[in-house]
mmCIF file of C-alpha atoms in Angstrom:
data_model
loop_
_atom_site.group_PDB
_atom_site.id
_atom_site.type_symbol
_atom_site.label_atom_id
_atom_site.label_comp_id
_atom_site.label_asym_id
_atom_site.label_seq_id
_atom_site.Cartn_x
_atom_site.Cartn_y
_atom_site.Cartn_z
ATOM 1 C CA MET Y 18 1.145 3.258 -17.680
ATOM 2 C CA THR Y 19 4.807 1.971 -17.419
ATOM 3 C CA PRO Y 20 7.247 1.843 -14.371
ATOM 4 C CA GLU Y 21 10.016 4.756 -13.656
ATOM 5 C CA SER Y 22 12.763 2.120 -13.822
ATOM 6 C CA LYS Y 23 13.260 -1.255 -13.603
ATOM 7 C CA PRO Y 24 13.576 -3.757 -11.386
ATOM 8 C CA LEU Y 25 10.636 -3.372 -9.552
ATOM 9 C CA ILE Y 26 10.823 -3.756 -5.777
ATOM 10 C CA HIS Y 27 8.297 -5.480 -3.419
ATOM 11 C CA GLY Y 28 6.363 -3.448 -0.850
ATOM 12 C CA ILE Y 29 3.582 -3.347 1.399
ATOM 13 C CA ASP Y 30 1.455 -0.507 3.162
ATOM 14 C CA VAL Y 31 0.191 -1.115 6.347
ATOM 15 C CA SER Y 32 -1.730 0.641 9.117
ATOM 16 C CA HIS Y 33 -3.260 -0.771 12.204
ATOM 17 C CA TRP Y 34 -5.938 -2.540 10.168
ATOM 18 C CA SER Y 35 -2.992 -4.942 9.587
ATOM 19 C CA GLY Y 36 -2.958 -5.663 13.022
ATOM 20 C CA ASN Y 37 0.222 -7.167 14.753
ATOM 21 C CA ILE Y 38 2.722 -7.604 12.282
ATOM 22 C CA ASP Y 39 5.472 -10.224 12.258
ATOM 23 C CA PHE Y 40 8.097 -8.180 10.347
ATOM 24 C CA HIS Y 41 10.845 -10.799 10.718
ATOM 25 C CA ARG Y 42 8.196 -12.988 8.461
ATOM 26 C CA VAL Y 43 7.456 -10.028 6.091
ATOM 27 C CA LYS Y 44 11.308 -9.597 5.403
ATOM 28 C CA GLU Y 45 11.667 -13.444 4.794
ATOM 29 C CA ASP Y 46 8.592 -13.413 2.376
ATOM 30 C CA GLY Y 47 10.684 -10.814 -0.007
ATOM 31 C CA ILE Y 48 9.252 -7.718 1.506
ATOM 32 C CA GLU Y 49 11.804 -4.760 1.097
ATOM 33 C CA ILE Y 50 9.660 -1.544 1.685
ATOM 34 C CA VAL Y 51 6.817 -1.032 4.238
ATOM 35 C CA TYR Y 52 5.002 2.087 4.036
ATOM 36 C CA ILE Y 53 3.267 3.193 7.485
ATOM 37 C CA LYS Y 54 0.227 5.026 8.253
ATOM 38 C CA SER Y 55 1.271 7.753 11.006
ATOM 39 C CA SER Y 56 -1.719 10.013 10.938
ATOM 40 C CA GLU Y 57 -5.123 11.257 9.614
ATOM 41 C CA GLY Y 58 -6.568 14.747 9.516
ATOM 42 C CA GLN Y 59 -4.914 17.400 12.392
ATOM 43 C CA SER Y 60 -4.606 15.008 15.449
ATOM 44 C CA LEU Y 61 -5.223 11.361 15.044
ATOM 45 C CA ILE Y 62 -2.058 9.657 15.168
ATOM 46 C CA ASP Y 63 -2.640 5.948 13.843
ATOM 47 C CA PRO Y 64 -2.459 3.525 16.909
ATOM 48 C CA HIS Y 65 0.293 1.286 15.131
ATOM 49 C CA PHE Y 66 2.317 3.718 14.028
ATOM 50 C CA GLU Y 67 5.145 3.887 16.741
ATOM 51 C CA ILE Y 68 5.399 -0.011 16.999
ATOM 52 C CA ASN Y 69 5.413 -0.535 13.150
ATOM 53 C CA TYR Y 70 8.212 1.903 12.876
ATOM 54 C CA ARG Y 71 10.465 0.438 15.527
ATOM 55 C CA LYS Y 72 9.811 -3.222 14.307
ATOM 56 C CA ALA Y 73 9.982 -2.300 10.749
ATOM 57 C CA LYS Y 74 13.515 -0.794 11.399
ATOM 58 C CA GLU Y 75 14.830 -3.530 13.576
ATOM 59 C CA HIS Y 76 14.367 -5.758 10.871
ATOM 60 C CA ASN Y 77 16.180 -3.420 8.407
ATOM 61 C CA LEU Y 78 12.982 -2.561 6.046
ATOM 62 C CA LYS Y 79 12.984 0.264 4.043
ATOM 63 C CA ILE Y 80 10.759 2.522 5.653
ATOM 64 C CA GLY Y 81 8.111 5.270 4.135
ATOM 65 C CA PHE Y 82 5.292 7.145 5.656
ATOM 66 C CA TYR Y 83 1.710 8.501 4.652
ATOM 67 C CA HIS Y 84 -0.684 10.689 5.948
ATOM 68 C CA TYR Y 85 -4.479 10.260 5.236
ATOM 69 C CA VAL Y 86 -5.878 13.629 4.187
ATOM 70 C CA THR Y 87 -9.449 14.821 5.610
ATOM 71 C CA ALA Y 88 -8.875 18.787 5.038
ATOM 72 C CA ARG Y 89 -11.752 20.930 3.711
ATOM 73 C CA SER Y 90 -9.752 24.246 3.294
ATOM 74 C CA LYS Y 91 -6.090 25.416 2.261
ATOM 75 C CA ALA Y 92 -5.834 26.252 5.896
ATOM 76 C CA GLN Y 93 -6.525 22.972 7.007
ATOM 77 C CA ALA Y 94 -4.411 21.500 4.712
ATOM 78 C CA LYS Y 95 -1.482 23.220 5.755
ATOM 79 C CA ALA Y 96 -2.124 22.276 9.434
ATOM 80 C CA GLU Y 97 -2.433 18.406 8.300
ATOM 81 C CA ALA Y 98 0.919 18.538 6.566
ATOM 82 C CA GLU Y 99 2.666 20.541 9.549
ATOM 83 C CA PHE Y 100 1.095 17.627 11.893
ATOM 84 C CA PHE Y 101 2.264 14.889 9.691
ATOM 85 C CA LEU Y 102 5.926 16.313 9.449
ATOM 86 C CA SER Y 103 5.924 16.714 13.442
ATOM 87 C CA LEU Y 104 5.366 13.054 13.498
ATOM 88 C CA ILE Y 105 8.085 11.961 11.134
ATOM 89 C CA ARG Y 106 10.683 14.867 11.300
ATOM 90 C CA GLU Y 107 12.808 12.976 13.907
ATOM 91 C CA LYS Y 108 12.141 9.122 12.403
ATOM 92 C CA ASP Y 109 15.019 7.501 10.117
ATOM 93 C CA TYR Y 110 12.987 7.014 6.898
ATOM 94 C CA ASP Y 111 14.036 6.186 3.385
ATOM 95 C CA CYS Y 112 11.072 6.834 0.987
ATOM 96 C CA HIS Y 113 9.210 9.927 -0.165
ATOM 97 C CA PRO Y 114 6.399 11.019 2.590
ATOM 98 C CA VAL Y 115 2.915 10.541 0.950
ATOM 99 C CA MET Y 116 -0.063 12.346 0.768
ATOM 100 C CA ASP Y 117 -2.986 10.079 0.636
ATOM 101 C CA PHE Y 118 -5.975 12.244 -0.490
ATOM 102 C CA GLU Y 119 -9.039 10.294 -1.471
ATOM 103 C CA SER Y 120 -12.300 11.291 0.667
ATOM 104 C CA PHE Y 121 -13.678 14.023 -1.187
ATOM 105 C CA PHE Y 122 -17.237 13.997 -0.054
ATOM 106 C CA ASP Y 123 -18.909 17.595 -1.462
ATOM 107 C CA LEU Y 124 -15.555 19.237 -2.496
ATOM 108 C CA ASP Y 125 -15.574 20.338 -6.140
ATOM 109 C CA ARG Y 126 -12.456 19.681 -8.356
ATOM 110 C CA ARG Y 127 -11.208 23.248 -7.687
ATOM 111 C CA LYS Y 128 -10.871 22.879 -3.949
ATOM 112 C CA ILE Y 129 -9.927 19.162 -3.986
ATOM 113 C CA ASN Y 130 -6.567 20.659 -6.018
ATOM 114 C CA ARG Y 131 -6.104 23.655 -4.174
ATOM 115 C CA ILE Y 132 -6.077 21.538 -0.948
ATOM 116 C CA ALA Y 133 -3.862 19.006 -2.485
ATOM 117 C CA LYS Y 134 -1.631 21.634 -3.811
ATOM 118 C CA GLU Y 135 -1.345 23.244 -0.179
ATOM 119 C CA PHE Y 136 -0.463 19.987 1.412
ATOM 120 C CA MET Y 137 2.143 18.991 -1.136
ATOM 121 C CA GLU Y 138 4.162 22.463 -0.848
ATOM 122 C CA THR Y 139 4.051 22.675 2.644
ATOM 123 C CA CYS Y 140 5.292 19.158 2.918
ATOM 124 C CA GLU Y 141 7.752 19.733 0.420
ATOM 125 C CA ARG Y 142 8.997 23.155 1.887
ATOM 126 C CA GLU Y 143 9.273 22.195 5.488
ATOM 127 C CA SER Y 144 10.706 18.695 5.047
ATOM 128 C CA GLY Y 145 12.980 19.420 2.251
ATOM 129 C CA HIS Y 146 11.893 16.201 0.660
ATOM 130 C CA ARG Y 147 9.571 16.168 -2.323
ATOM 131 C CA PRO Y 148 6.618 14.305 -1.451
ATOM 132 C CA MET Y 149 4.642 11.365 -3.299
ATOM 133 C CA ILE Y 150 0.900 11.153 -4.370
ATOM 134 C CA TYR Y 151 -1.185 8.208 -3.932
ATOM 135 C CA SER Y 152 -4.275 8.191 -6.085
ATOM 136 C CA ASP Y 153 -6.451 5.426 -7.547
ATOM 137 C CA ALA Y 154 -6.087 5.716 -11.383
ATOM 138 C CA SER Y 155 -9.626 7.133 -11.485
ATOM 139 C CA ASN Y 156 -8.994 10.139 -9.373
ATOM 140 C CA ALA Y 157 -5.459 10.469 -11.279
ATOM 141 C CA SER Y 158 -7.087 10.628 -14.572
ATOM 142 C CA ALA Y 159 -10.190 12.801 -13.776
ATOM 143 C CA ILE Y 160 -9.680 14.954 -10.467
ATOM 144 C CA PHE Y 161 -5.980 15.879 -9.966
ATOM 145 C CA ASP Y 162 -4.746 18.639 -12.272
ATOM 146 C CA ARG Y 163 -1.416 18.232 -14.479
ATOM 147 C CA TYR Y 164 0.440 20.477 -11.862
ATOM 148 C CA PHE Y 165 0.893 17.189 -9.791
ATOM 149 C CA SER Y 166 2.769 15.558 -12.409
ATOM 150 C CA ARG Y 167 6.018 17.157 -11.023
ATOM 151 C CA TYR Y 168 5.434 14.797 -7.965
ATOM 152 C CA PRO Y 169 6.194 10.812 -8.125
ATOM 153 C CA LEU Y 170 2.993 8.692 -8.044
ATOM 154 C CA TRP Y 171 1.744 5.893 -6.379
ATOM 155 C CA ILE Y 172 -1.241 4.443 -8.063
ATOM 156 C CA ALA Y 173 -3.840 2.049 -7.174
ATOM 157 C CA GLN Y 174 -5.553 0.038 -9.657
ATOM 158 C CA TYR Y 175 -6.185 -3.590 -9.007
ATOM 159 C CA GLY Y 176 -6.824 -6.543 -11.288
ATOM 160 C CA VAL Y 177 -4.936 -5.094 -14.268
ATOM 161 C CA LYS Y 178 -1.574 -6.158 -16.154
ATOM 162 C CA GLU Y 179 -0.332 -2.427 -15.632
ATOM 163 C CA PRO Y 180 -1.796 0.941 -14.319
ATOM 164 C CA ALA Y 181 -4.014 2.833 -16.939
ATOM 165 C CA GLY Y 182 -2.301 6.199 -18.157
ATOM 166 C CA ASN Y 183 -4.187 9.524 -17.201
ATOM 167 C CA GLY Y 184 -2.491 12.116 -19.566
ATOM 168 C CA LYS Y 185 -0.281 13.666 -16.733
ATOM 169 C CA TRP Y 186 2.121 11.004 -15.248
ATOM 170 C CA LEU Y 187 4.229 8.928 -18.096
ATOM 171 C CA HIS Y 188 5.461 6.769 -15.450
ATOM 172 C CA TRP Y 189 4.840 5.489 -12.120
ATOM 173 C CA THR Y 190 6.971 5.358 -8.982
ATOM 174 C CA GLY Y 191 4.756 2.988 -6.923
ATOM 175 C CA TRP Y 192 1.882 0.826 -7.894
ATOM 176 C CA GLN Y 193 -0.494 -0.486 -5.561
ATOM 177 C CA TYR Y 194 -1.760 -3.533 -7.427
ATOM 178 C CA THR Y 195 -4.044 -5.497 -4.848
ATOM 179 C CA SER Y 196 -5.772 -5.011 -1.697
ATOM 180 C CA SER Y 197 -6.155 -8.536 -1.024
ATOM 181 C CA GLY Y 198 -2.699 -10.039 -1.326
ATOM 182 C CA ARG Y 199 -1.062 -12.234 1.170
ATOM 183 C CA VAL Y 200 2.480 -11.748 3.194
ATOM 184 C CA ASP Y 201 4.196 -13.966 5.712
ATOM 185 C CA GLY Y 202 3.590 -12.277 9.235
ATOM 186 C CA ILE Y 203 0.205 -10.358 8.568
ATOM 187 C CA ASP Y 204 -2.938 -12.298 9.138
ATOM 188 C CA GLY Y 205 -5.684 -11.395 6.167
ATOM 189 C CA ASP Y 206 -5.762 -9.402 3.202
ATOM 190 C CA THR Y 207 -2.787 -6.911 2.793
ATOM 191 C CA ASP Y 208 -1.893 -4.271 0.228
ATOM 192 C CA ARG Y 209 0.801 -5.139 -1.954
ATOM 193 C CA ASP Y 210 2.780 -2.831 -4.034
ATOM 194 C CA TYR Y 211 5.572 -2.513 -6.814
ATOM 195 C CA PHE Y 212 8.113 0.205 -6.318
ATOM 196 C CA THR Y 213 10.464 1.578 -8.285
ATOM 197 C CA LYS Y 214 14.384 2.722 -6.980
ATOM 198 C CA GLU Y 215 13.073 6.305 -7.552
ATOM 199 C CA VAL Y 216 10.658 5.745 -4.288
ATOM 200 C CA TYR Y 217 14.055 6.417 -2.234
ATOM 201 C CA LEU Y 218 15.160 9.613 -0.868
ATOM 202 C CA THR Y 219 18.458 10.433 -2.614
ATOM 203 C CA ARG Y 220 18.854 14.263 -1.745
ATOM 204 C CA ARG Y 221 17.102 17.110 -0.136
ATOM 205 C CA THR Y 222 15.137 19.376 -2.869
#
């Protein structure tokens, strides 16, 4: 599976698990894009959401936000999307908002896709921006329907030269290629990513 375009842009994704981040050192280490976890479910705000946003902005890094979905119904998916947007609406961000839906528990494939569709469509309709879907290579291939190929894909697959094809998306916009990377300014392991220029918001849909 190939990138949507080249050259590739170095990025990371962070949450409170990343600890206290020195964004000056992060930028000096060649990172250009930072995806920040904003929220989870219908009410949980990541404890470092505001400080990560403020500090990344101070150091002129390109910013995106992601939401971790826990919904078990379409109604909950809609509520989660609205909660996500309520947190980021007044923020100045550069990259497509992202749905991170990976904890399925007892949901069957049909319900997973209905929930994901509701979340993505609510985001797009109410923000005016096309969201991006984050998925590991296995779920992109076996779980998510071809319908979602209309959205940019941020794929996670480690230890490979390039992500595996999935028969739906021809190209990736983001690739999380390791969860054990190292970046100056962050203690311990860090998710590292490549992005293409298509990750940037260029117009309202």
